[in-house]
CSV table of C-alpha atoms in Angstrom, one decimal:
chain,number,residue,atom,x,y,z
G,1,MET,CA,32.1,22.7,22.5
G,2,ALA,CA,32.2,19.0,23.6
G,3,THR,CA,28.8,19.0,24.9
G,4,HIS,CA,27.6,20.5,21.9
G,5,SER,CA,29.4,18.0,19.3
G,6,SER,CA,27.6,15.2,21.8
G,7,HIS,CA,24.1,16.4,21.3
G,8,PHE,CA,25.1,16.1,17.3
G,9,SER,CA,25.9,13.0,17.6
G,10,PHE,CA,23.2,11.8,19.9
G,11,ALA,CA,19.9,13.2,17.5
G,12,PRO,CA,20.9,10.8,14.2
G,13,THR,CA,21.3,7.5,16.8
G,14,GLN,CA,17.6,8.7,18.1
G,15,ALA,CA,16.5,8.7,14.6
G,16,THR,CA,18.7,5.6,13.6
G,17,ARG,CA,17.1,3.6,16.8
G,18,GLY,CA,13.6,4.5,15.4
G,19,ARG,CA,14.0,3.4,12.1
G,20,LEU,CA,15.3,0.2,13.6
G,21,ASN,CA,12.7,-0.1,16.0
G,22,GLY,CA,10.3,0.1,12.7
G,23,ILE,CA,11.9,-2.0,10.5
G,24,LEU,CA,11.9,-4.8,13.5
G,25,PHE,CA,8.2,-3.8,14.1
G,26,VAL,CA,7.5,-4.7,10.5
G,27,ALA,CA,9.5,-7.8,10.4
G,28,LEU,CA,7.7,-9.4,13.7
G,29,PHE,CA,4.3,-8.5,12.1
G,30,ALA,CA,5.6,-10.0,8.7
G,31,LEU,CA,6.9,-13.2,10.6
G,32,ALA,CA,3.1,-13.6,12.3
G,33,VAL,CA,1.5,-12.5,9.0
G,34,THR,CA,4.1,-15.8,7.5
G,35,GLN,CA,2.7,-18.4,10.0
G,36,LEU,CA,-1.1,-17.2,9.6
G,37,ALA,CA,-0.6,-17.3,5.6
G,38,ALA,CA,0.7,-21.2,6.3
G,39,LEU,CA,-2.3,-22.3,8.5
G,40,PRO,CA,-4.1,-25.0,5.6
G,41,ALA,CA,-7.4,-23.1,5.5
G,42,VAL,CA,-5.2,-20.2,4.2
G,43,ALA,CA,-2.9,-22.1,2.2
G,44,SER,CA,-5.6,-23.7,0.5
G,45,LEU,CA,-6.6,-20.6,-1.3
G,46,GLY,CA,-3.9,-20.3,-2.9
G,47,ILE,CA,-3.4,-16.6,-1.0
G,48,SER,CA,0.3,-15.5,-0.3
G,49,PRO,CA,1.6,-14.1,2.3
G,50,LEU,CA,2.0,-11.1,1.0
G,51,ILE,CA,-1.9,-10.6,0.5
G,52,VAL,CA,-2.4,-11.6,4.2
G,53,GLY,CA,0.0,-9.0,4.9
G,54,ILE,CA,-1.6,-5.7,3.1
G,55,VAL,CA,-4.7,-6.8,5.0
G,56,ALA,CA,-3.1,-7.4,7.7
G,57,GLY,CA,-1.3,-3.9,8.0
G,58,ALA,CA,-4.3,-2.3,7.0
G,59,LEU,CA,-6.4,-3.3,9.9
G,60,TYR,CA,-3.7,-2.7,12.1
G,61,GLY,CA,-3.0,1.0,10.4
G,62,ASN,CA,-6.5,2.2,10.2
G,63,GLY,CA,-7.6,0.3,13.9
G,64,LEU,CA,-4.8,1.0,15.7
G,65,ARG,CA,-2.6,3.7,14.3
G,66,ASP,CA,-1.6,5.5,17.3
G,67,GLY,CA,0.2,2.6,18.9
G,68,VAL,CA,3.3,3.3,16.8
G,69,PRO,CA,5.8,5.7,17.9
G,70,PRO,CA,6.0,8.6,15.7
G,71,SER,CA,9.7,8.1,15.3
G,72,TRP,CA,9.2,4.3,14.1
G,73,ALA,CA,7.3,5.8,10.9
G,74,SER,CA,10.7,6.2,8.7
G,75,GLY,CA,11.5,2.2,9.4
G,76,ILE,CA,7.9,1.4,8.3
G,77,ASP,CA,8.9,3.6,5.3
G,78,PHE,CA,12.2,1.7,4.9
G,79,SER,CA,10.1,-1.6,4.6
G,80,ALA,CA,7.6,-0.1,1.9
G,81,ARG,CA,9.8,2.0,-0.5
G,82,LYS,CA,13.8,0.8,-0.3
G,83,LEU,CA,13.7,-2.9,1.2
G,84,LEU,CA,10.4,-3.4,-1.4
G,85,ARG,CA,13.0,-2.7,-4.4
G,86,ILE,CA,15.5,-5.0,-2.9
G,87,ALA,CA,13.2,-7.7,-2.7
G,88,VAL,CA,11.7,-7.0,-6.5
G,89,ALA,CA,15.1,-7.3,-7.6
G,90,LEU,CA,15.4,-10.7,-5.6
G,91,PHE,CA,12.5,-12.0,-7.5
G,92,GLY,CA,14.9,-12.8,-10.5
G,93,LEU,CA,16.3,-15.8,-9.0
G,94,ARG,CA,12.8,-17.6,-9.3
G,95,VAL,CA,13.0,-17.2,-13.3
G,96,SER,CA,15.6,-19.1,-15.6
G,97,LEU,CA,16.3,-18.9,-19.8
G,98,GLN,CA,16.5,-22.6,-19.9
G,99,GLU,CA,12.8,-22.8,-18.0
G,100,ILE,CA,11.4,-20.3,-20.3
G,101,ALA,CA,12.9,-21.9,-23.6
G,102,GLU,CA,11.5,-24.9,-22.3
G,103,VAL,CA,7.7,-24.0,-23.5
G,104,GLY,CA,9.4,-22.2,-26.8
G,105,TRP,CA,7.7,-19.8,-28.4
G,106,SER,CA,4.3,-20.6,-27.6
G,107,GLY,CA,4.6,-19.8,-23.9
G,108,LEU,CA,6.4,-16.7,-24.8
G,109,THR,CA,3.7,-15.1,-27.6
G,110,VAL,CA,1.3,-16.0,-25.2
G,111,ALA,CA,2.5,-14.3,-22.1
G,112,VAL,CA,3.5,-11.4,-24.7
G,113,LEU,CA,0.3,-10.6,-26.2
G,114,VAL,CA,-1.7,-11.2,-22.6
G,115,VAL,CA,0.5,-8.6,-21.0
G,116,SER,CA,0.3,-6.0,-23.5
G,117,SER,CA,-2.7,-6.3,-24.2
G,118,THR,CA,-4.1,-6.7,-20.5
G,119,LEU,CA,-1.8,-3.2,-19.8
G,120,LEU,CA,-3.3,-1.4,-23.2
G,121,ILE,CA,-7.3,-2.1,-22.2
G,122,GLY,CA,-6.4,-1.5,-18.6
G,123,VAL,CA,-4.9,2.1,-18.9
G,124,TRP,CA,-7.5,2.8,-21.5
G,125,CYS,CA,-10.5,1.3,-19.3
G,126,GLY,CA,-9.4,2.7,-16.6
G,127,THR,CA,-8.3,6.7,-17.6
G,128,ARG,CA,-11.1,6.7,-19.9
G,129,LEU,CA,-13.9,4.9,-19.4
G,130,LEU,CA,-13.8,4.9,-15.3
G,131,LYS,CA,-12.3,8.1,-14.7
G,132,LEU,CA,-9.8,7.2,-12.5
G,133,ASP,CA,-6.6,8.4,-11.8
G,134,ARG,CA,-3.1,7.0,-14.2
G,135,ASP,CA,-1.5,5.5,-11.4
G,136,THR,CA,-4.8,3.6,-9.7
G,137,ALA,CA,-5.3,2.4,-13.7
G,138,LEU,CA,-1.5,1.3,-14.3
G,139,LEU,CA,-1.2,-0.7,-10.6
G,140,THR,CA,-4.4,-2.3,-11.3
G,141,ALA,CA,-3.5,-3.3,-14.8
G,142,ALA,CA,0.2,-4.4,-13.8
G,143,GLY,CA,-1.5,-6.4,-11.6
G,144,SER,CA,-3.7,-8.1,-13.4
G,145,ALA,CA,-1.3,-8.6,-16.7
G,146,ILE,CA,2.1,-9.6,-15.1
G,147,CYS,CA,2.2,-10.9,-11.8
G,148,GLY,CA,-0.2,-10.2,-9.2
G,149,ALA,CA,0.9,-8.2,-6.0
G,150,ALA,CA,4.8,-8.5,-6.7
G,151,ALA,CA,3.9,-6.3,-10.3
G,152,VAL,CA,1.9,-3.8,-8.0
G,153,LEU,CA,4.7,-3.5,-5.8
G,154,ALA,CA,7.1,-3.0,-8.4
G,155,PHE,CA,4.7,-0.2,-10.5
G,156,GLU,CA,4.2,1.6,-7.1
G,157,SER,CA,8.1,2.1,-6.4
G,158,ALA,CA,8.8,3.2,-9.8
G,159,LEU,CA,5.5,5.6,-9.7
G,160,ARG,CA,6.3,6.6,-6.3
G,161,SER,CA,2.5,6.6,-5.9
G,162,ALA,CA,0.1,6.8,-2.9
G,163,PRO,CA,-0.1,3.5,-0.7
G,164,HIS,CA,-3.9,3.1,-0.9
G,165,LYS,CA,-3.6,3.1,-4.5
G,166,SER,CA,-1.4,0.0,-4.4
G,167,ALA,CA,-3.9,-1.4,-1.9
G,168,MET,CA,-6.7,-1.0,-4.3
G,169,ALA,CA,-4.9,-2.6,-7.2
G,170,VAL,CA,-3.7,-5.5,-4.4
G,171,GLY,CA,-7.6,-5.8,-3.8
G,172,SER,CA,-8.5,-6.6,-7.1
G,173,VAL,CA,-6.1,-9.0,-7.9
G,174,VAL,CA,-7.2,-11.2,-5.0
G,175,LEU,CA,-10.7,-10.6,-5.5
G,176,PHE,CA,-10.5,-12.0,-9.2
G,177,GLY,CA,-7.6,-13.8,-9.2
G,178,THR,CA,-9.0,-16.3,-6.2
G,179,ALA,CA,-12.1,-16.4,-7.9
G,180,SER,CA,-10.8,-17.8,-11.2
G,181,MET,CA,-8.1,-19.9,-9.5
G,182,LEU,CA,-11.1,-21.2,-8.0
G,183,LEU,CA,-13.3,-21.5,-11.1
G,184,TYR,CA,-10.5,-22.5,-13.9
G,185,PRO,CA,-10.2,-26.1,-12.8
G,186,LEU,CA,-13.9,-26.3,-12.4
G,187,ALA,CA,-14.8,-25.1,-15.9
G,188,LEU,CA,-12.1,-27.7,-17.6
G,189,ASN,CA,-13.8,-30.5,-15.8
G,190,LEU,CA,-17.1,-29.6,-17.0
G,191,GLY,CA,-15.8,-29.5,-20.6
G,192,TRP,CA,-15.9,-25.8,-20.6
G,193,LEU,CA,-12.8,-24.9,-21.9
G,194,PRO,CA,-11.5,-26.8,-25.3
G,195,LEU,CA,-7.9,-27.1,-24.3
G,196,ASP,CA,-5.0,-30.3,-24.2
G,197,THR,CA,-2.6,-30.1,-21.6
G,198,LEU,CA,-0.2,-27.7,-23.4
G,199,GLY,CA,-3.4,-25.5,-23.8
G,200,THR,CA,-4.2,-25.8,-20.6
G,201,GLY,CA,-0.7,-25.0,-18.7
G,202,LEU,CA,-1.0,-22.1,-21.6
G,203,PHE,CA,-4.1,-20.6,-20.4
G,204,PHE,CA,-3.5,-21.1,-16.5
G,205,GLY,CA,0.0,-19.5,-16.6
G,206,GLY,CA,-1.0,-17.0,-18.9
G,207,THR,CA,-3.7,-15.3,-17.0
G,208,LEU,CA,-4.0,-16.1,-14.1
G,209,HIS,CA,-3.0,-13.3,-11.7
G,210,GLU,CA,-0.5,-14.6,-9.2
G,211,VAL,CA,2.4,-17.1,-9.2
G,212,ALA,CA,0.4,-18.8,-6.1
G,213,GLN,CA,-2.8,-18.8,-7.9
G,214,VAL,CA,-1.1,-20.7,-11.0
G,215,VAL,CA,0.2,-23.6,-9.0
G,216,GLY,CA,-3.3,-23.6,-6.9
G,217,ALA,CA,-5.4,-24.0,-9.8
G,218,ALA,CA,-2.7,-26.1,-11.9
G,219,SER,CA,-1.9,-28.7,-9.4
G,220,ASN,CA,-5.7,-29.8,-9.4
G,221,VAL,CA,-5.5,-30.6,-13.0
G,222,SER,CA,-1.9,-32.6,-13.5
G,223,PRO,CA,1.8,-32.4,-12.6
G,224,GLU,CA,2.3,-31.7,-16.4
G,225,VAL,CA,-0.1,-28.8,-16.9
G,226,THR,CA,1.1,-27.1,-13.2
G,227,HIS,CA,4.9,-27.6,-14.8
G,228,ILE,CA,4.0,-25.6,-18.2
G,229,ALA,CA,1.6,-23.2,-16.3
G,230,THR,CA,4.6,-22.1,-14.0
G,231,ILE,CA,7.1,-21.6,-16.8
G,232,VAL,CA,4.7,-19.3,-18.4
G,233,LYS,CA,3.9,-17.4,-15.6
G,234,MET,CA,7.5,-17.1,-14.9
G,235,THR,CA,7.9,-15.9,-18.9
G,236,ARG,CA,4.9,-13.2,-17.9
G,237,VAL,CA,7.1,-12.0,-14.8
G,238,MET,CA,10.1,-11.7,-16.9
G,239,LEU,CA,7.9,-9.3,-19.1
G,240,LEU,CA,8.0,-7.1,-15.7
G,241,VAL,CA,11.7,-5.4,-16.6
G,242,PRO,CA,11.0,-4.3,-20.4
G,243,VAL,CA,7.3,-3.2,-19.2
G,244,LEU,CA,8.5,-0.7,-16.5
G,245,LEU,CA,11.2,0.7,-19.0
G,246,LEU,CA,8.6,1.2,-21.5
G,247,VAL,CA,6.2,2.7,-19.1
G,248,GLY,CA,8.9,4.8,-18.1
G,249,LEU,CA,9.7,6.5,-21.2
G,250,TRP,CA,6.0,6.7,-22.3
G,251,ILE,CA,5.2,8.5,-18.6
G,252,ASN,CA,8.2,10.8,-18.6
G,253,ARG,CA,7.3,11.8,-22.6
G,254,SER,CA,4.0,12.9,-20.9
G,255,PRO,CA,4.0,14.5,-17.6
G,256,ARG,CA,0.8,14.6,-15.5
G,257,PRO,CA,-1.3,17.5,-16.3
G,258,GLY,CA,-0.7,20.9,-14.2
G,259,GLN,CA,2.2,19.4,-13.1
G,260,GLY,CA,6.0,20.4,-13.4
G,261,ALA,CA,8.0,18.6,-16.3
G,262,ASP,CA,9.9,16.5,-13.4
G,263,ALA,CA,6.4,15.9,-11.5
G,264,GLY,CA,5.2,13.2,-13.4
G,265,ARG,CA,8.5,11.2,-14.0
G,266,ILE,CA,9.0,7.9,-13.2
G,267,ALA,CA,11.8,6.8,-11.0
G,268,VAL,CA,14.7,5.0,-13.3
G,269,PRO,CA,13.8,1.2,-11.7
G,270,TRP,CA,17.3,0.3,-11.0
G,271,PHE,CA,15.6,-2.9,-9.2
G,272,ALA,CA,14.8,-4.1,-12.9
G,273,PHE,CA,18.4,-4.6,-13.9
G,274,GLY,CA,19.2,-6.3,-10.7
G,275,PHE,CA,16.3,-8.5,-11.5
G,276,LEU,CA,17.7,-9.3,-15.1
G,277,ALA,CA,20.8,-9.6,-13.5
G,278,LEU,CA,19.8,-12.3,-11.2
G,279,VAL,CA,18.0,-13.9,-14.1
G,280,LEU,CA,21.2,-14.3,-15.8
G,281,VAL,CA,22.7,-15.6,-12.7
G,282,ASN,CA,19.8,-18.2,-11.7
G,283,SER,CA,20.1,-19.6,-15.6
G,284,LEU,CA,24.1,-20.0,-15.3
G,285,GLN,CA,23.4,-21.9,-12.5
G,286,VAL,CA,26.3,-20.7,-10.4
G,287,LEU,CA,24.9,-20.3,-7.3
G,288,PRO,CA,24.0,-23.7,-5.0
G,289,SER,CA,20.5,-25.0,-4.9
G,290,SER,CA,20.7,-24.1,-1.3
G,291,VAL,CA,21.8,-21.1,-1.4
G,292,THR,CA,19.0,-19.9,-4.3
G,293,GLN,CA,16.5,-21.5,-2.0
G,294,ALA,CA,17.3,-19.4,0.8
G,295,VAL,CA,17.4,-16.2,-0.8
G,296,ASN,CA,14.0,-16.8,-2.4
G,297,GLN,CA,12.7,-17.6,1.1
G,298,PHE,CA,14.2,-14.2,2.0
G,299,ASP,CA,12.8,-12.7,-0.7
G,300,THR,CA,9.3,-13.7,0.2
G,301,PHE,CA,9.9,-12.8,3.6
G,302,ALA,CA,11.0,-9.5,2.7
G,303,LEU,CA,8.3,-8.8,-0.2
G,304,THR,CA,6.2,-9.6,3.1
G,305,MET,CA,7.5,-7.1,5.2
G,306,ALA,CA,7.0,-4.6,2.5
G,307,MET,CA,3.4,-5.3,1.8
G,308,THR,CA,2.6,-5.2,5.3
G,309,ALA,CA,4.4,-1.6,6.1
G,310,LEU,CA,2.0,-0.7,2.6
G,311,GLY,CA,-0.8,-1.7,4.6
G,312,MET,CA,0.2,0.1,7.3
G,313,GLU,CA,0.4,3.6,5.6
G,314,THR,CA,-3.1,2.8,3.7
G,315,ARG,CA,-5.8,4.6,4.9
G,316,PHE,CA,-9.5,3.4,4.2
G,317,SER,CA,-10.7,6.6,3.6
G,318,GLN,CA,-8.6,7.0,0.5
G,319,VAL,CA,-9.4,3.9,-0.7
G,320,ARG,CA,-13.3,4.7,-0.5
G,321,GLN,CA,-13.0,7.6,-2.9
G,322,ALA,CA,-12.1,5.2,-5.7
G,323,GLY,CA,-12.6,2.1,-4.6
G,324,PRO,CA,-15.9,0.6,-6.4
G,325,ARG,CA,-14.6,2.3,-10.2
G,326,ALA,CA,-11.2,0.4,-9.1
G,327,LEU,CA,-12.9,-3.0,-8.6
G,328,VAL,CA,-14.9,-2.5,-12.0
G,329,ALA,CA,-11.5,-2.1,-13.8
G,330,GLY,CA,-10.2,-5.2,-12.5
G,331,ALA,CA,-13.1,-6.7,-13.5
G,332,ILE,CA,-13.3,-5.7,-17.0
G,333,LEU,CA,-9.7,-6.9,-17.0
G,334,ASN,CA,-10.7,-10.3,-15.6
G,335,LEU,CA,-13.5,-10.8,-18.2
G,336,TRP,CA,-10.5,-9.9,-20.7
G,337,LEU,CA,-8.1,-12.5,-19.3
G,338,VAL,CA,-10.6,-15.0,-19.2
G,339,GLY,CA,-12.1,-14.5,-22.8
G,340,GLY,CA,-9.5,-12.8,-24.8
G,341,GLY,CA,-6.4,-15.1,-22.9
G,342,LEU,CA,-8.5,-18.2,-24.0
G,343,ALA,CA,-8.7,-16.8,-27.5
G,344,ILE,CA,-5.0,-15.9,-27.4
G,345,THR,CA,-4.1,-19.6,-25.9
G,346,LEU,CA,-6.1,-21.0,-28.8
G,347,GLY,CA,-4.7,-18.8,-31.7
G,348,VAL,CA,-1.3,-19.1,-30.7
G,349,GLN,CA,-1.8,-22.9,-30.8
G,350,ARG,CA,-3.2,-23.6,-33.6
G,351,LEU,CA,-0.4,-21.3,-35.4
G,352,LEU,CA,2.9,-22.5,-33.5
G,353,GLY,CA,1.4,-26.1,-32.9
């Protein structure tokens, strides 16, 4: 009898050990990725550790997939799923209501119009025009509309979609976001953008994909533009929560064709409420700045771990099937962000001053 009970207590220990080894493996991998992203050549391109993580993870997962013991898979999955949700919630500590109020109605209006129009165009073009599946279209649209890789991760977690769909959406964010980051300051210097300081901040913050890309592009112009652009960008990040909830309502009302009523349901994004709660905590300034900074550093690392794990679970063969169409969707959205975003910025400035 004793041996029977010891056998039972031993089995979960093995599974737990495997899971912990998997998490530790992803953490060490993410540490190496963080060092790589900090190299001046990579940092100067505005490429965040999150993006380096998914690329490095995918290269490892496809090239050396037999190199990880099977028992570690649950740890890699934990990093790509549960840790990801915690990290998205902690992202709320980067946003404060005071900052959003600082750019006033013009910043909020630009953010709302850009996010809603980009999502609608992305879903319509993706599903109707390019015949992408709903998840890939939504992930690509969310990455372009809200906050790049972090938005893709939040939607991936809520939709419970396949890792390769997130990889395609992130690929589109990297490609077009980096190109825009390099071209925006150039276009401004050449006089192609008829914008003043406020307008430039609204346009950069309202239309660039990643937070790092906004800072990278705006810091080439002036500190004032960087300040405005970062706040507008963070206003877009704030919209992640209502957008997730609205998309959840829409999906729960219309399950995927050919599936049961439950199959199309979006997971209740509890991490979105955690995100909102931490925005309030940050706005009330109850935490010392040193604590907030430490949590933000941990959060970036946790997001990098999640991205690296997603990369490891991605298979290039799956990406190839919808790759070109997903990139075309990203290109259409980027054209809209530039042209439509400029029109929205100029219109809002004219109306709200």
